[in-house]
XYZ file of C-alpha atoms in Angstrom:
697
model
C 64.472 -7.440 -7.163
C 61.074 -8.087 -7.523
C 59.607 -8.186 -11.168
C 56.344 -6.785 -10.198
C 55.496 -3.955 -12.091
C 51.736 -3.511 -11.525
C 50.579 -0.281 -9.738
C 48.181 -0.598 -6.949
C 44.505 0.784 -7.802
C 44.489 4.519 -6.383
C 41.885 5.239 -3.512
C 40.173 8.431 -3.516
C 39.774 10.624 -0.587
C 40.687 7.983 1.525
C 37.322 5.852 0.673
C 37.128 2.565 -1.132
C 33.853 2.830 -3.605
C 33.198 -0.830 -2.653
C 32.778 -0.307 1.112
C 29.539 -2.060 2.131
C 29.176 0.655 4.644
C 29.327 3.401 2.155
C 27.279 1.253 -0.390
C 24.509 0.972 2.102
C 24.742 4.391 3.165
C 24.208 5.536 -0.514
C 21.024 3.355 -1.065
C 19.275 4.315 2.124
C 19.806 8.097 1.394
C 19.062 7.711 -2.038
C 15.489 9.678 -3.061
C 14.653 6.657 -5.534
C 13.516 3.181 -4.910
C 16.171 0.355 -5.124
C 16.055 -3.159 -5.092
C 18.523 -5.928 -6.526
C 17.763 -9.329 -7.412
C 19.935 -12.513 -7.849
C 19.746 -14.586 -11.033
C 16.700 -16.625 -9.413
C 14.764 -13.777 -8.994
C 14.925 -13.328 -5.409
C 15.489 -10.077 -3.532
C 18.861 -9.565 -2.309
C 18.938 -5.892 -1.127
C 16.195 -3.199 -1.099
C 16.137 0.376 0.122
C 13.457 2.109 2.382
C 12.186 3.906 -0.725
C 11.304 0.708 -2.262
C 9.270 -0.267 0.725
C 6.781 2.569 -0.505
C 6.018 0.353 -3.481
C 5.369 -2.616 -1.640
C 4.161 -1.423 2.115
C 6.552 -4.349 3.485
C 9.436 -3.633 5.933
C 12.961 -4.119 4.266
C 13.923 -7.117 6.029
C 10.805 -8.934 4.748
C 11.925 -8.625 1.285
C 15.168 -10.705 1.758
C 15.330 -13.940 -0.082
C 11.661 -13.923 -1.348
C 10.427 -13.755 -4.737
C 8.201 -10.705 -5.785
C 5.083 -12.905 -6.298
C 5.299 -13.477 -2.284
C 5.114 -9.804 -1.350
C 4.008 -7.908 -4.314
C 0.847 -7.081 -5.996
C 0.129 -9.245 -9.051
C 0.583 -6.161 -11.501
C 3.964 -5.044 -10.360
C 4.950 -9.014 -9.653
C 4.074 -9.603 -13.387
C 6.123 -6.560 -14.559
C 9.318 -7.693 -12.413
C 9.063 -11.072 -13.640
C 8.842 -10.443 -17.323
C 11.706 -7.840 -16.792
C 13.805 -10.531 -15.038
C 13.094 -13.098 -17.600
C 14.093 -10.526 -20.685
C 17.440 -9.674 -18.591
C 18.377 -13.370 -17.992
C 17.441 -14.051 -21.843
C 18.832 -11.190 -23.619
C 20.758 -9.038 -21.167
C 18.943 -6.077 -22.139
C 17.561 -3.561 -19.691
C 13.811 -2.706 -19.390
C 13.457 1.196 -18.946
C 10.398 3.425 -18.100
C 7.709 1.236 -16.983
C 4.877 3.087 -15.566
C 2.981 1.835 -12.538
C 0.489 2.799 -9.832
C 0.386 1.578 -6.115
C -1.704 2.608 -3.183
C 0.100 3.845 -0.177
C -1.198 2.933 3.218
C -3.389 6.150 3.638
C -5.158 5.220 0.489
C -3.413 7.588 -1.694
C -2.552 6.405 -5.423
C 1.050 7.064 -6.170
C 2.741 7.074 -9.748
C 6.364 5.406 -10.417
C 8.599 5.187 -13.319
C 10.605 1.913 -12.723
C 13.615 0.481 -14.788
C 15.505 -3.004 -14.443
C 19.224 -3.237 -15.523
C 21.465 -6.428 -15.547
C 24.111 -6.432 -13.376
C 27.458 -8.113 -14.963
C 30.547 -9.787 -13.214
C 33.865 -9.514 -13.815
C 33.513 -12.142 -16.843
C 30.591 -10.346 -18.260
C 28.174 -13.029 -16.547
C 24.676 -11.613 -15.628
C 24.874 -11.729 -11.762
C 21.663 -10.209 -11.104
C 19.499 -7.176 -11.827
C 19.000 -3.921 -10.241
C 15.680 -2.026 -10.135
C 15.217 1.575 -9.764
C 12.009 3.383 -9.032
C 11.197 7.308 -9.280
C 8.017 8.648 -7.738
C 6.416 10.668 -10.290
C 3.481 11.536 -8.184
C 3.617 15.102 -7.769
C 4.728 15.325 -11.535
C 1.711 13.417 -12.499
C -0.689 15.492 -10.341
C 0.914 18.786 -11.922
C 0.503 17.716 -15.520
C -3.056 16.369 -15.043
C -3.976 19.846 -13.420
C -2.260 21.654 -16.413
C -4.133 19.275 -18.613
C -7.568 19.989 -17.408
C -6.959 23.841 -17.117
C -5.792 23.556 -20.854
C -9.090 21.712 -21.616
C -11.057 24.377 -20.003
C -9.327 27.089 -21.728
C -9.649 25.182 -25.160
C -13.385 24.522 -24.439
C -14.076 27.924 -23.682
C -12.103 29.232 -26.940
C -14.084 26.901 -28.879
C -17.556 28.003 -27.388
C -17.202 31.668 -28.568
C -17.746 33.138 -31.686
C -14.289 33.695 -32.553
C -12.321 31.430 -34.928
C -8.628 30.671 -33.307
C -5.934 29.566 -35.929
C -2.257 28.891 -35.598
C 0.562 29.443 -37.869
C 4.252 28.662 -38.023
C 6.879 31.709 -37.648
C 6.807 32.132 -41.723
C 3.166 31.928 -41.759
C 2.716 28.451 -43.028
C -0.707 26.778 -41.222
C 0.674 24.600 -38.704
C -2.303 23.063 -36.600
C -5.708 22.304 -37.501
C -8.540 24.833 -37.177
C -12.114 22.968 -37.076
C -14.300 25.935 -36.320
C -12.675 27.694 -39.712
C -13.151 24.444 -41.858
C -16.825 23.841 -40.515
C -17.607 27.423 -41.810
C -15.566 27.337 -45.100
C -16.196 23.381 -46.101
C -12.508 22.980 -46.496
C -11.103 19.488 -46.082
C -8.181 19.037 -43.451
C -5.657 18.370 -46.287
C -6.799 21.272 -48.423
C -6.691 23.889 -45.279
C -3.138 22.434 -44.332
C -1.798 22.752 -48.213
C -3.637 26.043 -49.157
C -4.187 27.851 -45.831
C -6.918 30.276 -45.062
C -6.063 32.529 -48.360
C -8.181 29.937 -50.561
C -11.404 30.680 -48.932
C -10.989 34.433 -49.013
C -12.855 36.392 -51.715
C -11.025 36.913 -54.799
C -11.520 40.602 -54.629
C -10.049 40.553 -51.033
C -7.334 37.969 -51.467
C -4.429 40.161 -52.791
C -4.794 42.821 -50.248
C -5.141 40.605 -47.252
C -2.071 38.714 -48.411
C 0.089 41.523 -48.769
C -1.067 42.766 -45.153
C -0.090 39.470 -44.040
C 3.209 39.223 -45.517
C 3.993 42.897 -44.370
C 2.955 41.573 -40.961
C 5.281 38.535 -41.072
C 8.253 40.821 -42.193
C 7.719 43.224 -39.682
C 6.724 41.101 -36.773
C 3.994 43.232 -36.215
C 0.253 42.856 -35.194
C -1.986 41.702 -38.332
C -5.485 43.372 -38.617
C -7.448 43.182 -41.619
C -11.023 42.407 -42.772
C -12.078 40.352 -45.651
C -15.055 38.249 -46.876
C -14.761 34.552 -46.786
C -16.523 32.066 -48.711
C -18.859 29.618 -46.894
C -19.721 26.126 -46.927
C -23.110 27.183 -48.629
C -21.034 28.898 -51.428
C -22.206 32.521 -49.584
C -19.664 35.092 -48.173
C -19.536 36.259 -44.857
C -17.347 39.387 -43.436
C -14.734 38.571 -41.054
C -12.315 40.768 -39.099
C -9.151 39.110 -38.464
C -6.433 39.941 -35.480
C -3.376 37.950 -35.358
C -0.151 38.355 -33.225
C 3.410 36.906 -33.027
C 4.521 34.899 -30.291
C 7.919 35.953 -29.331
C 10.423 34.079 -27.322
C 14.131 35.061 -26.776
C 13.913 37.477 -29.177
C 12.512 35.119 -32.086
C 8.953 34.396 -33.210
C 8.043 30.841 -32.254
C 4.393 31.003 -33.771
C 1.455 33.359 -34.822
C -1.802 33.024 -33.320
C -5.094 34.755 -34.680
C -8.492 34.890 -34.422
C -11.157 35.507 -36.806
C -14.752 37.451 -35.477
C -17.561 37.110 -37.888
C -18.906 40.687 -38.196
C -21.508 39.910 -40.796
C -24.601 41.136 -38.837
C -22.616 44.267 -38.067
C -21.838 44.731 -41.781
C -25.431 44.004 -42.588
C -26.526 46.554 -40.000
C -24.630 49.199 -41.746
C -25.862 48.129 -45.252
C -29.416 48.602 -43.992
C -28.670 52.020 -42.417
C -27.170 52.997 -45.453
C -30.240 51.835 -47.619
C -32.309 53.630 -45.099
C -30.308 57.059 -45.364
C -30.853 56.651 -49.211
C -34.165 55.836 -49.537
C -35.738 58.049 -46.651
C -34.027 61.032 -47.850
C -36.073 64.020 -46.414
C -37.737 62.083 -43.951
C -35.356 63.593 -41.042
C -37.819 63.093 -38.230
C -38.393 59.075 -38.940
C -34.536 58.599 -39.103
C -34.090 60.733 -35.713
C -36.682 58.367 -34.298
C -34.558 55.343 -35.636
C -31.390 56.744 -34.342
C -33.000 57.435 -31.061
C -34.077 53.593 -30.892
C -30.894 52.334 -31.930
C -28.993 54.229 -29.122
C -31.735 52.897 -26.636
C -31.172 49.196 -27.885
C -27.432 49.646 -27.724
C -27.579 50.499 -24.168
C -29.608 47.547 -23.519
C -27.897 44.584 -22.273
C -30.405 41.830 -21.081
C -33.267 40.452 -23.276
C -35.703 41.896 -20.771
C -34.294 45.351 -21.457
C -34.152 45.124 -25.017
C -37.947 44.066 -24.976
C -38.888 47.396 -22.938
C -37.116 49.570 -25.305
C -39.034 47.857 -28.123
C -42.380 48.630 -26.494
C -41.226 52.287 -25.797
C -40.340 52.506 -29.395
C -43.736 51.430 -30.745
C -45.479 53.734 -28.562
C -43.363 56.965 -29.097
C -42.055 56.233 -32.730
C -44.798 54.443 -34.127
C -47.799 55.646 -31.921
C -48.920 51.843 -31.671
C -51.540 51.291 -29.314
C -50.264 47.490 -28.554
C -46.671 45.968 -28.862
C -45.484 42.399 -28.605
C -42.194 40.639 -28.605
C -41.712 36.856 -29.422
C -38.708 34.855 -29.563
C -38.473 31.723 -31.668
C -37.754 28.016 -30.223
C -36.568 26.111 -33.202
C -36.514 22.803 -31.860
C -40.138 23.018 -30.905
C -41.177 25.202 -33.649
C -42.970 27.715 -31.543
C -42.880 31.361 -30.687
C -42.733 32.462 -26.957
C -44.305 35.624 -26.440
C -42.181 37.820 -24.134
C -44.772 40.226 -23.404
C -48.624 40.144 -24.385
C -50.133 42.984 -21.990
C -53.043 44.463 -23.556
C -53.276 42.257 -26.661
C -56.746 40.215 -27.067
C -56.062 36.430 -26.796
C -57.596 35.864 -30.153
C -56.623 34.247 -33.517
C -53.990 36.943 -35.065
C -52.862 37.790 -31.565
C -50.445 35.821 -29.365
C -50.850 34.045 -26.515
C -48.074 32.910 -24.174
C -46.893 30.437 -26.555
C -47.664 30.344 -30.363
C -47.198 27.430 -32.888
C -45.614 28.197 -36.216
C -48.063 25.950 -37.926
C -50.831 28.627 -36.389
C -51.891 31.621 -38.752
C -50.997 34.793 -37.127
C -49.545 37.988 -37.804
C -46.307 36.878 -36.118
C -46.088 33.537 -37.229
C -46.596 34.889 -41.133
C -43.759 37.014 -40.355
C -41.257 34.142 -39.130
C -42.162 31.855 -42.226
C -42.014 34.281 -44.742
C -39.014 36.012 -43.355
C -40.961 39.059 -44.714
C -42.799 42.126 -42.946
C -46.578 41.562 -42.836
C -48.606 44.860 -43.212
C -52.563 44.440 -42.504
C -54.042 48.221 -43.001
C -57.508 47.209 -42.250
C -59.505 44.373 -40.944
C -60.201 43.163 -44.255
C -56.609 43.057 -45.229
C -55.977 41.039 -42.062
C -58.629 38.549 -43.123
C -57.456 38.297 -46.424
C -54.063 37.434 -45.476
C -54.867 35.077 -42.675
C -57.444 32.893 -44.845
C -54.539 32.487 -47.490
C -52.118 31.325 -44.819
C -54.853 28.639 -43.968
C -56.661 30.102 -40.933
C -60.404 29.575 -40.294
C -62.858 32.458 -41.535
C -65.354 32.416 -38.673
C -62.346 32.478 -35.854
C -61.096 35.478 -37.619
C -64.394 37.153 -37.834
C -64.839 36.497 -34.206
C -61.560 38.136 -33.152
C -62.233 41.367 -35.412
C -65.486 41.490 -33.794
C -64.258 41.407 -30.377
C -60.987 43.690 -30.398
C -60.730 47.389 -31.054
C -57.356 46.729 -33.220
C -58.026 48.144 -36.647
C -54.266 47.707 -38.210
C -51.504 45.494 -37.506
C -47.592 44.917 -38.342
C -45.814 41.786 -38.227
C -41.939 42.036 -38.268
C -39.515 39.060 -38.514
C -36.551 39.435 -36.211
C -33.548 38.312 -38.472
C -29.913 38.092 -37.907
C -27.805 36.902 -40.601
C -30.725 35.440 -42.346
C -31.694 33.446 -39.278
C -34.861 34.141 -37.674
C -34.884 34.914 -34.087
C -38.443 35.691 -33.658
C -41.045 38.342 -34.438
C -42.545 41.831 -33.489
C -46.146 42.578 -33.507
C -47.543 46.385 -33.440
C -51.373 47.082 -33.655
C -53.396 50.075 -33.903
C -56.875 51.161 -32.861
C -57.566 52.896 -36.073
C -56.706 51.903 -39.716
C -53.143 52.855 -40.749
C -51.707 53.389 -44.248
C -48.184 52.016 -44.601
C -46.131 53.866 -46.979
C -43.236 52.738 -48.500
C -41.375 54.980 -46.338
C -43.041 53.490 -43.148
C -42.205 50.157 -44.651
C -38.309 50.815 -44.974
C -38.394 52.429 -41.462
C -40.176 49.281 -39.765
C -37.708 47.120 -41.558
C -34.571 48.979 -40.374
C -36.315 49.010 -36.793
C -36.600 45.149 -36.963
C -33.182 44.704 -37.947
C -31.656 46.779 -35.084
C -34.119 45.204 -33.054
C -33.033 41.682 -33.912
C -29.256 42.825 -33.434
C -30.003 43.834 -30.061
C -31.956 40.462 -29.399
C -28.888 38.441 -30.624
C -26.569 40.874 -28.531
C -28.363 40.445 -25.424
C -28.684 36.843 -25.669
C -25.008 36.322 -26.287
C -24.337 38.576 -23.514
C -26.428 36.721 -21.230
C -25.006 33.269 -22.225
C -21.758 34.714 -21.936
C -22.214 36.238 -18.681
C -23.776 32.463 -17.103
C -20.777 31.180 -18.496
C -18.321 33.382 -17.241
C -19.747 33.585 -13.994
C -20.300 29.693 -13.566
C -16.579 29.383 -14.614
C -15.392 31.972 -11.991
C -17.363 30.184 -9.203
C -16.131 26.686 -10.158
C -12.228 28.127 -10.126
C -12.776 29.280 -6.658
C -12.484 26.479 -3.873
C -15.424 25.000 -2.780
C -14.501 25.419 1.109
C -11.522 26.407 3.171
C -9.166 24.361 4.924
C -9.940 23.525 8.498
C -6.617 23.974 10.482
C -6.030 23.611 14.238
C -4.627 26.742 15.554
C -6.206 28.857 12.641
C -9.536 30.080 11.523
C -9.987 31.144 7.891
C -13.239 33.176 6.511
C -13.785 34.265 3.101
C -16.425 36.764 1.387
C -17.185 37.198 -2.305
C -19.432 39.219 -3.680
C -19.944 39.733 -7.437
C -20.266 43.253 -9.155
C -21.762 41.255 -12.147
C -25.453 42.124 -11.990
C -25.413 44.153 -15.188
C -21.778 43.928 -16.206
C -19.613 40.931 -17.064
C -17.765 38.770 -14.513
C -14.314 40.135 -13.584
C -11.339 37.982 -12.446
C -11.185 38.162 -8.784
C -9.982 35.328 -6.929
C -8.994 33.675 -3.551
C -7.446 30.593 -2.274
C -6.048 29.013 0.780
C -4.550 25.508 1.167
C -2.102 23.564 3.407
C 1.550 23.158 2.629
C 3.663 20.137 2.893
C 5.120 21.260 6.194
C 1.814 22.031 7.870
C 1.773 25.769 7.180
C -1.133 27.348 5.509
C -1.035 29.611 2.100
C -3.405 32.190 1.708
C -3.714 34.167 -1.490
C -6.143 36.849 -2.922
C -5.871 38.023 -6.319
C -7.174 40.140 -9.329
C -7.008 39.780 -12.956
C -7.902 42.878 -14.575
C -10.574 42.630 -17.050
C -14.083 41.456 -17.654
C -15.909 38.166 -18.956
C -14.722 34.933 -19.859
C -11.119 36.047 -20.992
C -10.508 37.259 -17.295
C -12.132 34.235 -15.728
C -9.981 31.907 -17.704
C -6.742 33.830 -16.705
C -7.831 33.927 -13.283
C -8.021 30.037 -13.589
C -4.576 29.864 -15.063
C -2.942 31.691 -12.328
C -4.494 30.404 -9.599
C -3.379 26.799 -10.852
C -0.183 27.596 -11.660
C 0.362 29.611 -8.000
C -1.021 26.221 -6.503
C 1.735 24.197 -8.285
C 4.490 26.323 -7.585
C 3.661 26.949 -3.634
C 3.274 23.195 -3.120
C 6.725 22.907 -4.685
C 8.457 25.836 -3.269
C 6.271 27.514 -0.891
C 8.463 30.845 -0.068
C 6.362 33.839 -1.308
C 9.115 35.382 -3.188
C 9.916 32.175 -4.890
C 6.306 31.530 -5.695
C 6.039 35.338 -7.249
C 9.296 34.719 -9.119
C 7.834 31.491 -10.742
C 4.447 33.134 -11.581
C 6.433 35.927 -13.479
C 7.849 33.310 -15.739
C 4.485 31.811 -16.158
C 2.588 34.718 -16.988
C 5.102 35.939 -19.527
C 4.799 32.685 -21.065
C 0.817 32.187 -20.854
C -0.719 35.831 -20.793
C -1.132 38.714 -23.077
C 1.250 41.616 -22.634
C -1.333 43.946 -21.813
C -3.023 42.009 -19.025
C -2.589 43.480 -15.225
C -2.723 40.778 -12.659
C -1.893 41.572 -9.030
C -2.277 39.492 -5.763
C -1.163 39.397 -1.975
C 0.182 35.696 -1.100
C 1.269 34.940 2.824
C 2.334 31.735 4.425
C 1.438 31.374 7.824
C 2.208 28.926 10.772
C -0.857 27.833 12.599
C -1.243 28.589 16.269
C 1.896 31.022 16.550
C 0.926 33.162 13.362
C 4.376 33.553 12.083
C 4.841 33.973 8.588
C 5.945 35.627 5.479
C 4.285 37.889 2.958
C 4.783 38.863 -0.602
C 2.968 41.538 -2.871
C 2.550 41.920 -6.455
C 1.086 45.407 -7.037
C -1.605 44.415 -4.650
C -3.112 46.663 -1.584
C -1.257 45.782 1.343
C -2.974 43.096 4.309
C -4.867 44.675 7.210
C -4.024 43.473 10.700
C -6.659 43.691 13.041
C -6.058 43.406 16.961
C -8.342 42.198 19.562
C -8.848 45.390 20.692
C -10.109 46.689 17.259
C -6.927 48.458 16.191
C -6.467 48.178 12.393
C -3.228 48.455 11.048
C -2.065 48.225 7.204
C 1.126 46.503 6.815
C 3.826 48.831 5.689
C 5.625 47.025 3.001
C 6.621 47.507 -1.008
C 3.465 46.842 -2.940
C 5.962 45.325 -5.606
C 4.895 45.502 -9.453
C 1.974 43.297 -11.198
C 2.884 39.750 -12.366
C 5.154 39.602 -15.478
C 6.800 42.841 -14.937
C 10.796 42.421 -14.652
C 11.384 42.768 -10.960
C 13.237 41.301 -8.365
C 10.730 39.750 -5.722
C 11.158 40.209 -2.142
C 9.353 38.735 0.795
C 8.651 40.137 4.293
C 7.976 38.778 7.745
C 4.187 39.129 8.516
C 3.276 37.901 12.042
C -0.793 37.247 12.887
C -0.276 37.168 16.853
C -2.680 35.061 18.681
C -6.251 37.021 18.922
C -5.380 39.194 16.083
C -6.883 38.703 12.365
C -5.220 39.273 8.961
C -7.296 40.302 6.069
C -6.452 40.309 2.369
C -8.841 41.889 0.139
C -9.213 42.971 -3.708
C -9.300 46.580 -4.396
C -12.957 46.472 -5.165
C -13.399 46.685 -1.216
C -11.731 49.988 -1.181
C -12.058 51.695 -4.573
C -14.718 52.697 -6.841
C -15.763 55.456 -9.205
C -16.230 57.822 -6.309
C -13.616 56.856 -3.847
C -10.001 56.744 -4.621
C -7.683 53.817 -3.273
C -5.982 55.849 -0.726
C -8.964 57.388 0.661
C -10.580 53.673 0.711
C -7.551 52.590 2.474
C -8.169 55.081 5.047
C -11.565 54.383 5.451
C -11.167 50.930 5.871
C -8.934 51.255 8.938
C -11.516 53.662 10.613
C -14.040 51.402 9.996
C -12.726 48.345 12.006
C -12.549 50.718 14.844
C -16.299 51.231 14.878
C -16.910 47.244 15.040
C -18.103 45.848 18.387
C -16.016 43.847 20.352
C -17.898 40.590 19.571
C -17.474 41.354 15.599
C -13.631 41.901 16.223
C -13.522 38.724 17.624
C -15.186 36.479 14.984
C -13.593 36.740 11.646
C -16.765 35.801 9.760
C -18.681 38.569 11.314
C -15.653 40.958 10.970
C -15.727 40.254 6.902
C -19.618 40.787 6.863
C -19.217 43.974 8.739
C -16.013 45.272 6.548
C -18.006 44.436 3.294
C -21.312 46.139 4.379
C -20.082 49.369 5.685
C -17.322 49.759 2.661
C -19.948 49.122 0.135
C -22.614 51.274 1.905
C -23.671 54.253 -0.172
C -21.364 53.290 -3.247
C -22.803 51.548 -6.145
C -20.539 48.446 -6.432
C -18.830 48.299 -9.899
C -16.487 45.789 -9.323
C -15.950 42.055 -7.715
C -15.379 42.401 -3.891
C -12.685 39.432 -2.557
C -12.063 39.206 1.095
C -10.090 36.632 3.119
C -9.720 36.266 6.569
C -6.676 34.529 8.703
C -7.414 34.535 12.329
C -5.009 32.853 15.045
C -7.086 32.261 18.007
C -5.833 33.374 21.255
C -4.080 30.687 23.794
C -6.508 29.151 26.274
C -5.737 27.628 29.648
C -6.429 24.121 27.963
C -3.905 24.808 25.367
């Protein structure tokens, strides 16, 4: 009877894990790079993925040292790791490297090396594992650039953005806030924003903030804030809780400086108290204010000022000049009918030169010259030559002058000049009226300047986030048209995109972020970048829209509405799939000019809880699919349903040569659909055309 009592090692599923065939199979199919080195540092085994790091076939690596095959930086990394493993027996993990593929593309890898021990614990070699991080690196870089754009836009605005913890404690630095209040970083983080609030406003603001924290409701308040110069400015604040999984993760707030508005309100109050019975003058001022409120651009504001000078003041000449503080000059916006001589502006006026406008700007006070003698005395006191003044008075029909500084929060923006061809008595009531008028004009000029600046910023941002060109793909023709509706309104959030997926199919999308200005354009950029990243990772339309819903919930405001139409199409055959997120259906145009709106569920806008679905959508050879924003079919005078019907009928009127060319077709559709209507929204159109098969094909 045998004394052997050992039990043979069990075998699982009939396979021995040490089988060399199984080992080789696992390595060859592994999605990571693998290499095994003997104690002398020579290659013993590599898999095919590892060759992407080196650019050499598997066989060439065997029994060679890294220095014989690899670039210097990769060789240095591996040799250093092998020495450490040999000396200390410790692994070397997560080493980041970059390589260049055969086509010139840069690849990013994370490499780790581990010691391999024998049965006696002796190091028998080292194993290298490498993971390709290129896609993740590109996605992270794209997200970082998007965040930088968003942050730079936030910092360029007039609002001061701040963040606190769920309990209301200051969590991050707010450089814009500290620049205004003069608080140091430690002071701001230790005591927070309340220390800079006016003592009379502090208790009410603190109680309202605590109430918002307790109820997890929006915090809206107004208070005065102590500035670096020890003065106070008025701010309106709005903060909202960021809630995830039922709990508040942080509070995000924004303070808006409303000092100019408060100053305007105080000025209007003083005017009402002082004028009393001057109802006519008050009505004229209100009329001017209403006109200025409707003026969007500086040019429009200047025209209103000229009209007010003629109607409300009975002035014979009016001029508006804006200050260039860097050059120390006043640039006259309009000087028609004003004599070009001392005391009257030319095209550009040095602040050192004595005139009605420069005196108003330099003194920050109105200048009233009721007669030529009064003008002469004031200009001489300001340093002008008496002979030049006498010559000017002798050659002009002007006999009274008013110079008004344009001030916003104590800062000079420019000056107004009104003149009369007869001596003019300026009463105290007239002075109050003119000062109030100048205040309203200053606010209008400041608002118009900010509007034009934001308009240019938003328009530049919107166009920079749209693709420079569409991809050129064999078996497919792409065309786009984008017509901004922003001539006198803020830029919107319309966008389009088209790009080639990894499997050779083409993704096409048209989206619409509701709203205007920088906020809408920035939201458009975030959604577009997220959509690209999702599509390149998992391109089916339903999957992309599902991912966008999650992104939207995490990054966008609850009241924001965003729609899009997204399709994936196979070049040559036109076979594809489509998904809609609350967007108008695509239009399919046949070679004969027949138009058909795709009958599918419109879905819900992004961020709404729904199960996303995708549908088969084929663009047969010779046909053209048209994706578009609602600006093409809907406006103030035409509803969406009527616009969709009109779109189909317009296609039927297109000549054959227009139907055959996607570029001509888009021009035809945009021109005809907008004809007779005032464009009040952006129009974005994207065509996907599958050329008809030819004999050569």
